[in-house]
PDB file of C-alpha atoms in Angstrom:
ATOM      1  CA  MET A   1       0.000   0.000   0.000  1.00 76.00           C
ATOM      2  CA  LEU A   2       2.795   2.443   0.877  1.00 78.00           C
ATOM      3  CA  ARG A   3       4.581   1.747  -2.409  1.00 81.00           C
ATOM      4  CA  ASP A   4       1.558   2.679  -4.505  1.00 81.00           C
ATOM      5  CA  LYS A   5      -0.258   5.297  -2.437  1.00 82.00           C
ATOM      6  CA  ALA A   6       0.084   9.020  -3.128  1.00 84.00           C
ATOM      7  CA  ASP A   7      -0.675  11.902  -0.782  1.00 82.00           C
ATOM      8  CA  ARG A   8      -4.031  13.454  -1.662  1.00 81.00           C
ATOM      9  CA  VAL A   9      -2.875  17.033  -1.123  1.00 85.00           C
ATOM     10  CA  SER A  10       0.626  17.080  -2.603  1.00 88.00           C
ATOM     11  CA  GLY A  11       0.292  14.154  -5.019  1.00 89.00           C
ATOM     12  CA  MET A  12       3.690  12.920  -3.809  1.00 91.00           C
ATOM     13  CA  ALA A  13       4.110   9.152  -3.747  1.00 91.00           C
ATOM     14  CA  TYR A  14       4.247   7.842  -0.191  1.00 90.00           C
ATOM     15  CA  ARG A  15       7.357   5.816  -1.042  1.00 92.00           C
ATOM     16  CA  ASP A  16       9.157   9.121  -1.734  1.00 94.00           C
ATOM     17  CA  MET A  17       8.101  10.801   1.524  1.00 93.00           C
ATOM     18  CA  PRO A  18      10.792  10.902   4.228  1.00 94.00           C
ATOM     19  CA  ARG A  19       8.273  10.320   7.047  1.00 92.00           C
ATOM     20  CA  VAL A  20       7.037   7.137   5.349  1.00 93.00           C
ATOM     21  CA  GLN A  21      10.584   5.944   4.676  1.00 95.00           C
ATOM     22  CA  LEU A  22      11.452   6.576   8.323  1.00 96.00           C
ATOM     23  CA  ALA A  23       8.380   4.662   9.537  1.00 96.00           C
ATOM     24  CA  VAL A  24       9.152   1.659   7.331  1.00 95.00           C
ATOM     25  CA  ALA A  25      12.784   1.606   8.477  1.00 97.00           C
ATOM     26  CA  GLU A  26      11.773   1.913  12.132  1.00 98.00           C
ATOM     27  CA  ALA A  27       9.219  -0.879  11.750  1.00 97.00           C
ATOM     28  CA  GLN A  28      11.853  -3.140  10.208  1.00 97.00           C
ATOM     29  CA  ALA A  29      14.325  -2.381  13.011  1.00 98.00           C
ATOM     30  CA  LEU A  30      11.730  -3.156  15.698  1.00 98.00           C
ATOM     31  CA  LEU A  31      10.701  -6.362  13.998  1.00 97.00           C
ATOM     32  CA  GLY A  32      14.273  -7.496  13.332  1.00 98.00           C
ATOM     33  CA  ALA A  33      15.412  -6.865  16.895  1.00 98.00           C
ATOM     34  CA  ALA A  34      12.431  -8.684  18.387  1.00 98.00           C
ATOM     35  CA  ARG A  35      12.858 -11.612  16.019  1.00 98.00           C
ATOM     36  CA  SER A  36      16.561 -11.884  16.792  1.00 98.00           C
ATOM     37  CA  TYR A  37      15.918 -11.887  20.553  1.00 98.00           C
ATOM     38  CA  VAL A  38      13.328 -14.669  20.220  1.00 98.00           C
ATOM     39  CA  PHE A  39      15.622 -16.841  18.113  1.00 98.00           C
ATOM     40  CA  THR A  40      18.646 -16.229  20.346  1.00 98.00           C
ATOM     41  CA  SER A  41      16.757 -17.213  23.495  1.00 97.00           C
ATOM     42  CA  LEU A  42      15.163 -20.181  21.726  1.00 96.00           C
ATOM     43  CA  GLU A  43      18.559 -21.450  20.549  1.00 97.00           C
ATOM     44  CA  ALA A  44      19.961 -21.230  24.093  1.00 96.00           C
ATOM     45  CA  GLN A  45      16.911 -23.021  25.484  1.00 96.00           C
ATOM     46  CA  TRP A  46      17.137 -25.713  22.819  1.00 97.00           C
ATOM     47  CA  ARG A  47      20.825 -26.372  23.552  1.00 97.00           C
ATOM     48  CA  LYS A  48      19.985 -26.862  27.236  1.00 96.00           C
ATOM     49  CA  LEU A  49      17.074 -29.166  26.431  1.00 95.00           C
ATOM     50  CA  GLU A  50      19.306 -31.307  24.224  1.00 97.00           C
ATOM     51  CA  THR A  51      21.889 -31.737  26.982  1.00 97.00           C
ATOM     52  CA  GLY A  52      19.396 -32.018  29.828  1.00 96.00           C
ATOM     53  CA  GLU A  53      20.909 -29.046  31.644  1.00 96.00           C
ATOM     54  CA  PRO A  54      18.626 -26.646  33.482  1.00 94.00           C
ATOM     55  CA  LEU A  55      18.308 -23.107  32.181  1.00 93.00           C
ATOM     56  CA  THR A  56      20.108 -20.409  34.139  1.00 92.00           C
ATOM     57  CA  GLU A  57      18.031 -17.634  35.680  1.00 91.00           C
ATOM     58  CA  ARG A  58      19.079 -15.298  32.880  1.00 93.00           C
ATOM     59  CA  GLU A  59      18.135 -17.861  30.224  1.00 94.00           C
ATOM     60  CA  ARG A  60      14.757 -18.412  31.883  1.00 91.00           C
ATOM     61  CA  ALA A  61      14.249 -14.654  31.946  1.00 93.00           C
ATOM     62  CA  ASN A  62      15.270 -14.307  28.296  1.00 95.00           C
ATOM     63  CA  VAL A  63      12.758 -16.966  27.245  1.00 94.00           C
ATOM     64  CA  TRP A  64       9.918 -14.968  28.763  1.00 93.00           C
ATOM     65  CA  LEU A  65      11.191 -11.481  27.923  1.00 96.00           C
ATOM     66  CA  SER A  66      11.876 -12.259  24.286  1.00 97.00           C
ATOM     67  CA  ARG A  67       8.398 -13.589  23.664  1.00 96.00           C
ATOM     68  CA  THR A  68       6.627 -10.744  25.421  1.00 96.00           C
ATOM     69  CA  ASN A  69       8.899  -8.282  23.666  1.00 97.00           C
ATOM     70  CA  ALA A  70       7.935  -9.836  20.315  1.00 97.00           C
ATOM     71  CA  PHE A  71       4.236  -9.254  21.068  1.00 97.00           C
ATOM     72  CA  GLN A  72       4.869  -5.687  22.180  1.00 97.00           C
ATOM     73  CA  ALA A  73       7.168  -4.931  19.227  1.00 98.00           C
ATOM     74  CA  ALA A  74       4.559  -6.309  16.828  1.00 97.00           C
ATOM     75  CA  ARG A  75       1.983  -3.966  18.349  1.00 97.00           C
ATOM     76  CA  LYS A  76       4.390  -1.037  17.889  1.00 97.00           C
ATOM     77  CA  VAL A  77       5.044  -2.016  14.270  1.00 97.00           C
ATOM     78  CA  VAL A  78       1.355  -2.333  13.430  1.00 95.00           C
ATOM     79  CA  THR A  79       0.541   0.941  15.203  1.00 95.00           C
ATOM     80  CA  LEU A  80       3.410   2.736  13.478  1.00 96.00           C
ATOM     81  CA  LEU A  81       2.303   1.593  10.027  1.00 92.00           C
ATOM     82  CA  TYR A  82      -1.367   2.173  10.827  1.00 92.00           C
ATOM     83  CA  ASP A  83      -0.591   5.762  11.807  1.00 93.00           C
ATOM     84  CA  THR A  84       1.616   6.226   8.745  1.00 91.00           C
ATOM     85  CA  ILE A  85      -1.109   5.023   6.382  1.00 86.00           C
ATOM     86  CA  GLY A  86      -3.645   7.327   7.986  1.00 84.00           C
ATOM     87  CA  ALA A  87      -7.359   7.165   7.230  1.00 82.00           C
ATOM     88  CA  ASN A  88      -6.911   4.497   4.556  1.00 79.00           C
ATOM     89  CA  ALA A  89      -5.963   2.053   7.315  1.00 83.00           C
ATOM     90  CA  ILE A  90      -9.575   1.876   8.475  1.00 83.00           C
ATOM     91  CA  TYR A  91     -11.105   0.833   5.156  1.00 79.00           C
ATOM     92  CA  ALA A  92     -11.162  -2.939   4.676  1.00 68.00           C
ATOM     93  CA  ASP A  93     -11.321  -2.635   0.892  1.00 72.00           C
ATOM     94  CA  ARG A  94      -8.031  -0.710   0.848  1.00 67.00           C
ATOM     95  CA  GLY A  95      -5.966  -3.026   3.013  1.00 74.00           C
ATOM     96  CA  PRO A  96      -5.820  -5.325   6.031  1.00 84.00           C
ATOM     97  CA  PHE A  97      -4.505  -2.795   8.550  1.00 85.00           C
ATOM     98  CA  ASP A  98      -7.648  -2.276  10.601  1.00 88.00           C
ATOM     99  CA  ARG A  99      -7.921  -6.036  11.084  1.00 89.00           C
ATOM    100  CA  HIS A 100      -4.216  -6.284  11.962  1.00 90.00           C
ATOM    101  CA  MET A 101      -4.630  -3.530  14.557  1.00 92.00           C
ATOM    102  CA  ARG A 102      -7.502  -5.364  16.242  1.00 93.00           C
ATOM    103  CA  ASP A 103      -5.691  -8.700  16.058  1.00 95.00           C
ATOM    104  CA  ILE A 104      -2.471  -7.447  17.637  1.00 95.00           C
ATOM    105  CA  GLN A 105      -4.376  -5.671  20.396  1.00 95.00           C
ATOM    106  CA  THR A 106      -6.111  -8.967  21.157  1.00 95.00           C
ATOM    107  CA  ALA A 107      -2.884 -10.973  20.988  1.00 94.00           C
ATOM    108  CA  CYS A 108      -1.207  -8.619  23.454  1.00 94.00           C
ATOM    109  CA  GLN A 109      -3.875  -9.508  26.014  1.00 94.00           C
ATOM    110  CA  HIS A 110      -2.545 -13.083  26.156  1.00 91.00           C
ATOM    111  CA  ILE A 111      -0.473 -13.799  29.276  1.00 87.00           C
ATOM    112  CA  VAL A 112       2.676 -14.106  27.144  1.00 88.00           C
ATOM    113  CA  GLY A 113       1.974 -10.739  25.518  1.00 91.00           C
ATOM    114  CA  GLN A 114       1.396  -8.744  28.704  1.00 91.00           C
ATOM    115  CA  THR A 115       4.284  -6.914  30.324  1.00 91.00           C
ATOM    116  CA  LYS A 116       2.762  -7.316  33.787  1.00 89.00           C
ATOM    117  CA  ALA A 117       4.432 -10.746  33.952  1.00 85.00           C
ATOM    118  CA  TRP A 118       7.778  -8.955  33.784  1.00 89.00           C
ATOM    119  CA  GLU A 119       7.519  -8.356  37.527  1.00 89.00           C
ATOM    120  CA  GLY A 120       8.273 -12.049  37.982  1.00 89.00           C
ATOM    121  CA  VAL A 121      11.085 -11.836  35.441  1.00 91.00           C
ATOM    122  CA  GLY A 122      12.599  -8.945  37.372  1.00 91.00           C
ATOM    123  CA  GLN A 123      12.265 -10.940  40.572  1.00 90.00           C
ATOM    124  CA  LEU A 124      14.061 -13.861  38.922  1.00 89.00           C
ATOM    125  CA  LEU A 125      16.864 -11.608  37.644  1.00 91.00           C
ATOM    126  CA  LEU A 126      17.305 -10.190  41.142  1.00 91.00           C
ATOM    127  CA  GLY A 127      17.844 -13.648  42.612  1.00 88.00           C
ATOM    128  CA  GLY A 128      14.324 -14.429  43.759  1.00 87.00           C
ATOM    129  CA  GLU A 129      11.961 -17.131  42.643  1.00 82.00           C
ATOM    130  CA  PRO A 130       8.846 -15.755  40.956  1.00 82.00           C
ATOM    131  CA  ALA A 131       5.469 -16.908  42.183  1.00 76.00           C
ATOM    132  CA  ALA A 132       4.318 -17.547  38.624  1.00 70.00           C
ATOM    133  CA  PRO A 133       5.183 -21.098  37.564  1.00 65.00           C
ATOM    134  CA  LEU A 134       5.604 -20.025  33.931  1.00 62.00           C
ATOM    135  CA  LEU A 135       9.180 -18.909  34.438  1.00 59.00           C
TER     136      LEU A 135
END
């Protein structure tokens, strides 16, 4: 949509607008960082599972943080692009963005997507044992 859309007032193609270019680059950076964190923590967890070793506190924390961060980063990416697209984001016949916005808001309500569980992660990183059995 951003490749083909033009601004109604100026007629300038969105792909040539610095604010759109910045938004797309920022979205890619957020997505790439979140994805990398998930895969890095998953690889460490997998290595431990293969050897039968328990995860360290930091590895346990990274498992939880990376997944929640991925949910939160996805919400930021969708919101960033939704805001960049503007009013066209709300029309279903012009793109899927309104649906994506609702879906990511819903996904972030899942226990893995909520940052409130990070209290337990912080407790774990500070040497305590979180009450939540998920960590």
